[in-house]
XYZ file of C-alpha atoms in Angstrom:
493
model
C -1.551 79.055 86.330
C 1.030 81.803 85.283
C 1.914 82.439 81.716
C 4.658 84.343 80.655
C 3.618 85.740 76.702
C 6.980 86.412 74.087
C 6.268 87.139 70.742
C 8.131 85.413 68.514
C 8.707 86.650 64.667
C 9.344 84.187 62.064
C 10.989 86.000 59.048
C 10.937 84.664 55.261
C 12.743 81.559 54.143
C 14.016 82.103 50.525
C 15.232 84.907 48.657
C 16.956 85.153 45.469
C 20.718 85.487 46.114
C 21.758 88.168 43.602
C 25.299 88.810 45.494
C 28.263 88.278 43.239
C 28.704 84.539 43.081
C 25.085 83.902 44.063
C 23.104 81.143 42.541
C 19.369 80.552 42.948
C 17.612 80.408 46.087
C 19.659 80.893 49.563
C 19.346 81.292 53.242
C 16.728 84.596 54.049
C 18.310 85.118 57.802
C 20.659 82.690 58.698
C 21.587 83.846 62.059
C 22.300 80.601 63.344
C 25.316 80.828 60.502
C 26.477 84.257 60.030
C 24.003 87.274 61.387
C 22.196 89.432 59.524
C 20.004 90.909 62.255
C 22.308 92.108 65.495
C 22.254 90.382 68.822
C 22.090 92.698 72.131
C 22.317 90.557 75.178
C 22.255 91.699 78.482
C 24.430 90.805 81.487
C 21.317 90.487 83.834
C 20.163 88.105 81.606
C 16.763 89.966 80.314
C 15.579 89.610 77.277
C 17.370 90.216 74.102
C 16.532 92.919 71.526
C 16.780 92.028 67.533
C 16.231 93.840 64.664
C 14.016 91.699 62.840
C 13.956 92.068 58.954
C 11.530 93.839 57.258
C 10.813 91.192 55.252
C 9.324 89.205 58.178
C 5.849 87.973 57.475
C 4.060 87.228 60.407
C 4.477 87.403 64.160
C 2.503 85.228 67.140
C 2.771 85.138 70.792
C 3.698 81.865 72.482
C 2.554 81.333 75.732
C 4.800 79.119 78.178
C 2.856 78.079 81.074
C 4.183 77.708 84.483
C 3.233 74.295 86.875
C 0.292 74.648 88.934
C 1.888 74.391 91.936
C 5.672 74.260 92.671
C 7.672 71.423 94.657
C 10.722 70.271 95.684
C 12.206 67.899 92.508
C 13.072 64.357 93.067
C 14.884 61.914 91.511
C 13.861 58.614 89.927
C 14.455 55.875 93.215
C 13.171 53.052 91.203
C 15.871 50.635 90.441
C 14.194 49.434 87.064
C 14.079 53.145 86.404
C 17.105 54.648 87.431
C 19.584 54.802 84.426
C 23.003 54.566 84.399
C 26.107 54.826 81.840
C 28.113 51.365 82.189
C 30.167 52.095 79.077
C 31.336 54.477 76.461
C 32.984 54.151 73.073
C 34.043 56.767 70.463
C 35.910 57.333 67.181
C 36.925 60.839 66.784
C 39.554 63.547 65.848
C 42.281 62.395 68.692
C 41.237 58.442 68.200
C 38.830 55.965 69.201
C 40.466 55.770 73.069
C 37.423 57.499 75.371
C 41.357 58.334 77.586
C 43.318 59.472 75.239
C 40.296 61.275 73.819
C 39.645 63.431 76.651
C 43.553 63.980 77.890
C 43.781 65.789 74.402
C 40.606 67.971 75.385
C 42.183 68.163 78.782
C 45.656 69.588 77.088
C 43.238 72.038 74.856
C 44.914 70.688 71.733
C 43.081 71.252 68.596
C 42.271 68.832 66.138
C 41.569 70.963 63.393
C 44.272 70.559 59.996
C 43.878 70.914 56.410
C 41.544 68.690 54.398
C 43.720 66.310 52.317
C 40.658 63.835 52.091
C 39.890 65.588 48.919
C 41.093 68.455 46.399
C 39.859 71.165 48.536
C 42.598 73.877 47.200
C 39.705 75.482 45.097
C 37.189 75.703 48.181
C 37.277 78.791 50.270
C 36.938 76.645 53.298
C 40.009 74.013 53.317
C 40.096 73.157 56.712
C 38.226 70.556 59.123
C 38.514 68.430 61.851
C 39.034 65.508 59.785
C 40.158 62.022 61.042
C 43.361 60.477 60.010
C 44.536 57.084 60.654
C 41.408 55.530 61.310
C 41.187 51.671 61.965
C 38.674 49.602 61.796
C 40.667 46.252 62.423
C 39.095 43.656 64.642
C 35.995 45.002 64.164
C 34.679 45.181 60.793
C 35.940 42.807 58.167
C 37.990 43.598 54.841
C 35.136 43.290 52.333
C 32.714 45.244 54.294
C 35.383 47.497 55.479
C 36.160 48.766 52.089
C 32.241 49.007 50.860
C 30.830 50.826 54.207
C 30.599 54.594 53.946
C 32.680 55.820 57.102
C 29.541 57.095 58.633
C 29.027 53.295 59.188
C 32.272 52.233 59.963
C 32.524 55.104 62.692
C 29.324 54.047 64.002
C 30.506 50.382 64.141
C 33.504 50.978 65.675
C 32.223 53.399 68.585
C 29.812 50.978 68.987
C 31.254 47.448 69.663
C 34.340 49.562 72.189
C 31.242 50.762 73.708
C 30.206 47.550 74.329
C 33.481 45.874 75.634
C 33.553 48.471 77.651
C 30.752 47.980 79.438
C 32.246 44.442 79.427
C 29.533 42.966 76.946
C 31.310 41.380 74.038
C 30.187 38.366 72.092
C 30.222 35.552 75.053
C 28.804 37.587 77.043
C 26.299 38.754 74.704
C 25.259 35.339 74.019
C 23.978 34.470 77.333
C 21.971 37.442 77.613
C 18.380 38.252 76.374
C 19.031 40.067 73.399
C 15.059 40.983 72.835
C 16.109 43.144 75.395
C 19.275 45.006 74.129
C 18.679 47.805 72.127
C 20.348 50.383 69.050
C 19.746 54.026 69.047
C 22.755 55.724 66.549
C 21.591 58.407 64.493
C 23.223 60.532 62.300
C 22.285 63.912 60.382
C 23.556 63.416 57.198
C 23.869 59.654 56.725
C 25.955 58.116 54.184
C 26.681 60.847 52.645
C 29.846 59.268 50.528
C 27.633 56.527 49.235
C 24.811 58.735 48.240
C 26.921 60.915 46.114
C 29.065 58.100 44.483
C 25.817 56.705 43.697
C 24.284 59.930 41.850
C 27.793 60.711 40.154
C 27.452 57.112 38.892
C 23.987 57.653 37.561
C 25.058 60.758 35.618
C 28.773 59.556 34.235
C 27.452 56.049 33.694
C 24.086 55.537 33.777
C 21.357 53.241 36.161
C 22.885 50.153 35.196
C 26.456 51.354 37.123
C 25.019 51.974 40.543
C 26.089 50.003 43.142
C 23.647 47.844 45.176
C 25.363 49.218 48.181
C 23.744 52.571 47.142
C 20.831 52.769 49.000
C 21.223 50.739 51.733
C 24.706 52.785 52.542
C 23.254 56.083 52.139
C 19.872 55.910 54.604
C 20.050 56.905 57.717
C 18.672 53.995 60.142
C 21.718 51.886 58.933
C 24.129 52.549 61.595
C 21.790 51.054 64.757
C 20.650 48.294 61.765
C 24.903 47.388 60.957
C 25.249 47.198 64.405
C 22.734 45.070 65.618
C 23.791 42.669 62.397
C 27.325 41.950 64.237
C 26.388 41.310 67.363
C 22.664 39.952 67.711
C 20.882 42.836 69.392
C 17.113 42.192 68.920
C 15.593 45.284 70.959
C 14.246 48.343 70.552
C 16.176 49.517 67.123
C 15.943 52.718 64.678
C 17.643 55.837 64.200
C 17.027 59.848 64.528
C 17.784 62.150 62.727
C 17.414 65.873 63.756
C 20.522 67.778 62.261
C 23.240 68.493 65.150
C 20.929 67.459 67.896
C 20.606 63.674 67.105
C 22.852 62.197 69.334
C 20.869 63.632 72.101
C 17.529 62.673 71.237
C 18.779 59.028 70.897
C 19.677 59.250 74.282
C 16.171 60.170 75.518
C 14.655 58.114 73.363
C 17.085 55.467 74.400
C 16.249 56.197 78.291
C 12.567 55.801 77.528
C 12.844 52.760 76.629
C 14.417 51.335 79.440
C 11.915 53.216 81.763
C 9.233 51.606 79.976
C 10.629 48.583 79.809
C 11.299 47.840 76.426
C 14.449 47.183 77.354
C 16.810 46.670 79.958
C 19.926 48.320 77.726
C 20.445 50.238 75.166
C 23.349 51.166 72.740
C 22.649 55.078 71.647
C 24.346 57.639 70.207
C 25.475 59.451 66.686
C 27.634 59.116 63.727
C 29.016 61.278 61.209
C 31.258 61.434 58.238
C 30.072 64.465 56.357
C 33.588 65.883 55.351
C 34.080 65.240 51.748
C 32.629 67.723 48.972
C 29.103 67.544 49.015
C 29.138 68.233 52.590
C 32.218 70.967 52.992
C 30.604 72.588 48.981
C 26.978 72.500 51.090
C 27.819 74.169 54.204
C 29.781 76.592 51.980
C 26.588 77.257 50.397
C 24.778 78.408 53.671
C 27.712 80.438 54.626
C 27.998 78.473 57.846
C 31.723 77.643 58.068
C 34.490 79.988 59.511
C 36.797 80.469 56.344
C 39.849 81.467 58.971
C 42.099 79.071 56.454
C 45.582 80.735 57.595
C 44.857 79.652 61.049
C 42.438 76.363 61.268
C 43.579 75.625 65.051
C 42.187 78.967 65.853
C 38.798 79.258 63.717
C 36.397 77.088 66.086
C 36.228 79.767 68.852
C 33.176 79.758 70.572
C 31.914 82.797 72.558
C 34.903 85.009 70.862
C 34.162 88.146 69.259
C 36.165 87.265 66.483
C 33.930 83.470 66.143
C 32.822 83.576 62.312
C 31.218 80.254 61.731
C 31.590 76.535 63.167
C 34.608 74.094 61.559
C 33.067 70.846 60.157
C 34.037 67.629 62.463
C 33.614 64.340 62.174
C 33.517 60.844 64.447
C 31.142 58.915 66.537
C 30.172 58.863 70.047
C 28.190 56.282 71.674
C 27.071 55.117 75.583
C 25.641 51.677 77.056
C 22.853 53.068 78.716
C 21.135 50.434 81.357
C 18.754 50.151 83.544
C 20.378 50.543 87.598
C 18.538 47.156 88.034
C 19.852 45.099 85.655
C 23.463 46.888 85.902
C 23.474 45.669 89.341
C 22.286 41.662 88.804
C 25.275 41.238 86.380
C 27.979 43.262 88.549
C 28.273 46.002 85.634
C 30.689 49.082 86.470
C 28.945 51.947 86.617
C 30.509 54.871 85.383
C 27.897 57.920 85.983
C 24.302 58.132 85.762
C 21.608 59.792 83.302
C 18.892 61.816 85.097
C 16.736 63.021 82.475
C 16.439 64.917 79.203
C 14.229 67.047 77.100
C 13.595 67.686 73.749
C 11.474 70.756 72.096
C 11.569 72.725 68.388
C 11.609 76.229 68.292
C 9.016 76.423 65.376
C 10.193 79.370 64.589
C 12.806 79.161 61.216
C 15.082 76.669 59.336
C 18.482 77.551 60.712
C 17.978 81.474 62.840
C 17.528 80.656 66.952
C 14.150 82.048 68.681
C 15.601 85.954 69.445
C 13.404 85.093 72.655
C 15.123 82.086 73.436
C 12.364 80.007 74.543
C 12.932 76.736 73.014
C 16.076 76.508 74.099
C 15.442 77.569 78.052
C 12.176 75.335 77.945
C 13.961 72.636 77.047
C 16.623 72.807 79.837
C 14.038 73.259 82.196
C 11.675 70.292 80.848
C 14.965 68.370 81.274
C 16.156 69.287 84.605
C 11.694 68.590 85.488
C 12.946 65.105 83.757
C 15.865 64.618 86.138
C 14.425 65.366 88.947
C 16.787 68.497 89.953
C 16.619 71.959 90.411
C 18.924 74.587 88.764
C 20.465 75.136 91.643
C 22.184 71.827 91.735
C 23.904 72.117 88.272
C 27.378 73.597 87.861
C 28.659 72.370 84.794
C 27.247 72.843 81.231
C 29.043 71.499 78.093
C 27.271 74.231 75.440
C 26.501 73.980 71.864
C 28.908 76.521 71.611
C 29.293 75.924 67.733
C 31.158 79.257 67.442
C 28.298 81.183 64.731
C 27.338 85.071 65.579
C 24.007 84.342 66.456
C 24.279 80.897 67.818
C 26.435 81.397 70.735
C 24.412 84.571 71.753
C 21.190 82.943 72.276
C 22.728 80.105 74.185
C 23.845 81.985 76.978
C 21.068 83.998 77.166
C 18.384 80.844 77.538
C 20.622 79.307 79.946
C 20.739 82.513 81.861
C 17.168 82.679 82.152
C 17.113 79.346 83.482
C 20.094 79.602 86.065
C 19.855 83.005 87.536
C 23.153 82.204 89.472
C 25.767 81.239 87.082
C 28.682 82.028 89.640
C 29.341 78.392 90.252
C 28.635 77.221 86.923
C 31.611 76.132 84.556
C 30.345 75.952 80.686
C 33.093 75.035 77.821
C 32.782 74.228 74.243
C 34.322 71.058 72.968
C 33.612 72.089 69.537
C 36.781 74.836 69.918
C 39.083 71.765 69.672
C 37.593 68.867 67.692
C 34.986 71.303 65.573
C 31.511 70.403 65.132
C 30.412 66.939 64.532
C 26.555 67.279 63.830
C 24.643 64.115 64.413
C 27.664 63.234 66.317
C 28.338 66.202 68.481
C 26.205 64.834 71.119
C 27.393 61.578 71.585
C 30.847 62.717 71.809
C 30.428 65.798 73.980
C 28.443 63.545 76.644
C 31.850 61.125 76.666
C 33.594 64.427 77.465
C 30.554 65.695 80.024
C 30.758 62.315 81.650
C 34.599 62.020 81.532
C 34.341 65.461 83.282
C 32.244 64.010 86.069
C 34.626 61.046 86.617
C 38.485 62.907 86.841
C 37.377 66.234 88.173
C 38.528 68.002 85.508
C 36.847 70.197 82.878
C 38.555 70.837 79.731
C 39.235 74.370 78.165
C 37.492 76.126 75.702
C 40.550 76.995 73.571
C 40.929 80.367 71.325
C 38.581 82.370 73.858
C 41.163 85.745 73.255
C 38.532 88.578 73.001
C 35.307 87.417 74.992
C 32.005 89.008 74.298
C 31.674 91.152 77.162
C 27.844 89.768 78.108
C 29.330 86.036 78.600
C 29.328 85.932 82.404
C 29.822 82.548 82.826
C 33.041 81.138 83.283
C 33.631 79.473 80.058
C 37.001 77.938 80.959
C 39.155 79.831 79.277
C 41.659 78.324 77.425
C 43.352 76.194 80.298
C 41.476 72.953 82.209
C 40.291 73.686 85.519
C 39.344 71.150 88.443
C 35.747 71.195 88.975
C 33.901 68.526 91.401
C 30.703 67.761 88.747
C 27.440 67.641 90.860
C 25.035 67.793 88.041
C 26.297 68.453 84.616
C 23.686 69.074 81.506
C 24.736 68.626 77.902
C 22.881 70.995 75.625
C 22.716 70.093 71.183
C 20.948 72.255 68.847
C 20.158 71.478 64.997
C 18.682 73.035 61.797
C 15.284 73.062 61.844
C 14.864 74.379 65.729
C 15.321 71.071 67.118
C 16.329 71.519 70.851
C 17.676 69.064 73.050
C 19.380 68.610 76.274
C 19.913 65.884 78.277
C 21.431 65.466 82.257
C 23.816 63.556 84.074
C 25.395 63.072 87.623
C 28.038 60.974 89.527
C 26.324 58.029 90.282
C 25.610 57.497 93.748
C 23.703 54.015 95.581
């Protein structure tokens, strides 16, 4: 076997904040927010230099080892195997149509405004991709409408239009084996909305005020449990919860399942409603946020020199993912198909990226192993692309390690318009990777005006482009080093 040795440094995780303003204990290096420790990456795609802090306590070598012996991939043939996306649903800045959705994306609009939610005039971040106009009608009733958190009622929503879209609503349903139908939503935060009322209630009012609603509306498996509730799914159900990269792991998770055969479909994806103060007053606190208030359209810009922190979204994204066999038997339209997917943690810090990138390009490649393809077949990434210093940087450098010809590669950020959803990001950037598969068209990365000179992929500047998708991969990223990436294709008999 080959090894390839990187050393990896992990730096200190606290320090005492003594910066005018400061208040207790705060981010050491938060590179993945705003960097401390400078980024050089080169064009030919070798490894970057950093210079680490001094106050980094210990170093260790990791050891990546290569495969025995090397083959040509293949794809999963098995029909009980094979995987396939036979519907989509989504709630998100632009509306809860998966069309009109991505025709915004398509028209690089940006969905970022003002946060009128809330009193955010004294916040020095007062902008977000908030959602406006949200219904819930014919899906969740009054009562429960007005006690959900919207984490829930985002998740519900995405969910059931999922599910008539993949032409599975309640009659249908109710022939079906249901052991066999399964809920994967996860979210990073939860409901956040209920967990604060619920503490602000303890401390204005006392125990006796908090709402029964309080925990069950605040934990985070409640989404995929709400769900199953209204409409009788009995499989596989939980949630995950690993920051920004949720939505993806559901999906793998989700996938496993069927390949197992624990289930024959599953409903997967994430939720998020994290814009209100706790969550805007928290990611304040890490100095994660761009604080470009005079111009929110132009403050998620991914890959731009002048990028200075991601824009809080919001929303849920969610797929029917089913197994080829079973798609078939009940005449199911099949709208793309899921290869594979990966999932690794950088072990390495709470929010900084590996400088060597390894978690990250192992994971694509432990991904593309799960699909069944080689790097030369992919030409279409959507990134991470959250638009932070650090963040963006280390992207493109692990996926240029992996694909050592990026010429006919197109990679965007959908983040740029609709800002950064966390546990949600995933779901709703695969509804844009897929939609990109089925019209041909991949949207732009908007406010790309001064590029960093060492992204050499074509990131889609600013305008759509047509692009015939032969194998797209979706990459997420959350606190914590959780890595994930996950792969899909036009579907093909």
């Amino acid at each position: 076997m080959a090894g390839i040795a990187t050393g990896a440094c992990s730096s200190g995780l606290l320090f005492r904040n003594r910066e005018a303003g400061g208040n207790g204990a705060s981010l050491a290096q938060y590179n993945e927010l705003r960097a401390v420790e400078s980024l050089q990456l080169s064009s030919t795609g070798t490894k970057p230099k950093w210079f680490i802090s001094s106050s980094a306590s210990k170093c260790r070598t990791i050891r990546a080892m290569a495969s025995p012996t090397a083959s040509a991939p293949k794809r999963e043939k098995d029909p009980k195997k094979r995987i396939v996306i036979t519907g989509m649903g989504l709630v998100s800045v632009f509306g809860s149509d998966t069309e009109h959705f991505y025709n915004k994306l398509l028209e690089g609009e940006s969905g970022i405004t003002q946060i009128d939610r809330f009193d955010a005039t004294s916040y020095s971040v007062r902008f977000a991709g908030q959602i406006r106009d949200f219904s819930s009608k014919g899906y969740i009733d009054g009562k429960n409408d007005r006690r959900l958190d919207d984490c829930w009622r985002y998740c519900l929503v995405a969910g059931r239009r999922a599910l008539e879209d993949a032409n599975l609503g309640a009659e249908v349903l109710e022939k079906m084996d249901r052991t066999k139908i399964g809920v994967l939503v996860g979210t990073g935060m939860g409901g956040l909305t209920a967990f604060s009322n619920g503490v602000e209630a303890l401390i204005q009012k006392g125990y006796k005020k908090i709402t029964p609603f309080f925990i069950p509306y605040s934990i985070t498996n409640m989404g995929s449990a709400l769900l199953a509730i209204d409409t009788g799914l009995m499989g596989p159900n939980y949630s995950i919860s690993t920051a920004c990269a949720t939505a993806n792991y559901c999906f793998y998770a989700a996938a496993n399942h069927i390949r197992r055969g624990e289930a024959d479909i599953m409903v997967a994806g994430g939720t998020e409603a994290a814009i209100m103060p706790t969550g805007i007053g928290g990611f304040i606190a890490c100095r994660a946020l761009s604080q470009r208030n005079d111009e929110p359209k132009r403050a998620s810009r991914p890959w731009d020199k002048d990028r200075d922190g991601f824009v809080m979204g919001e929303g849920s994204g969610v797929l029917i993912m089913e197994s080829l066999e079973h798609a078939m038997k009940r005449g199911a339209n099949i709208i793309a198909e899921y290869l594979g997917g990966a999932v690794t943690c950088d072990a390495h810090h709470m929010t900084n990226p590996r400088s060597d990138g390894l978690g990250v390009s192992s994971c694509i490649t432990k991904s593309l192993e799960d699909a069944g393809v080689s790097p030369e077949e992919v030409n279409y990434v959507n990134a991470h692309a959250t638009s932070t210093l650090a963040g963006d940087l280390a992207e493109v450098n692990a996926i240029k390690k992996v694909f050592k010809d990026t010429s006919e590669i197109k990679m965007n950020g959908t983040k740029s318009m609709i800002g950064h959803g966390l546990g949600a990001a995933g779901g709703l950037e695969a509804i844009a990777t897929i939609k990109a598969i089925t019209t041909g068209w991949v949207h732009p990365t908007i406010n790309q005006d001064n590029l960093e000179p060492d992204v050499i992929i074509d990131t889609v500047p600013n305008v759509k482009k047509q692009h015939e998708v032969n194998v797209a991969i979706s990459n997420s990223f959350g606190f914590g080093g959780h890595n994930s990436v996950v792969v899909f294709a036009p579907f093909k008999p």
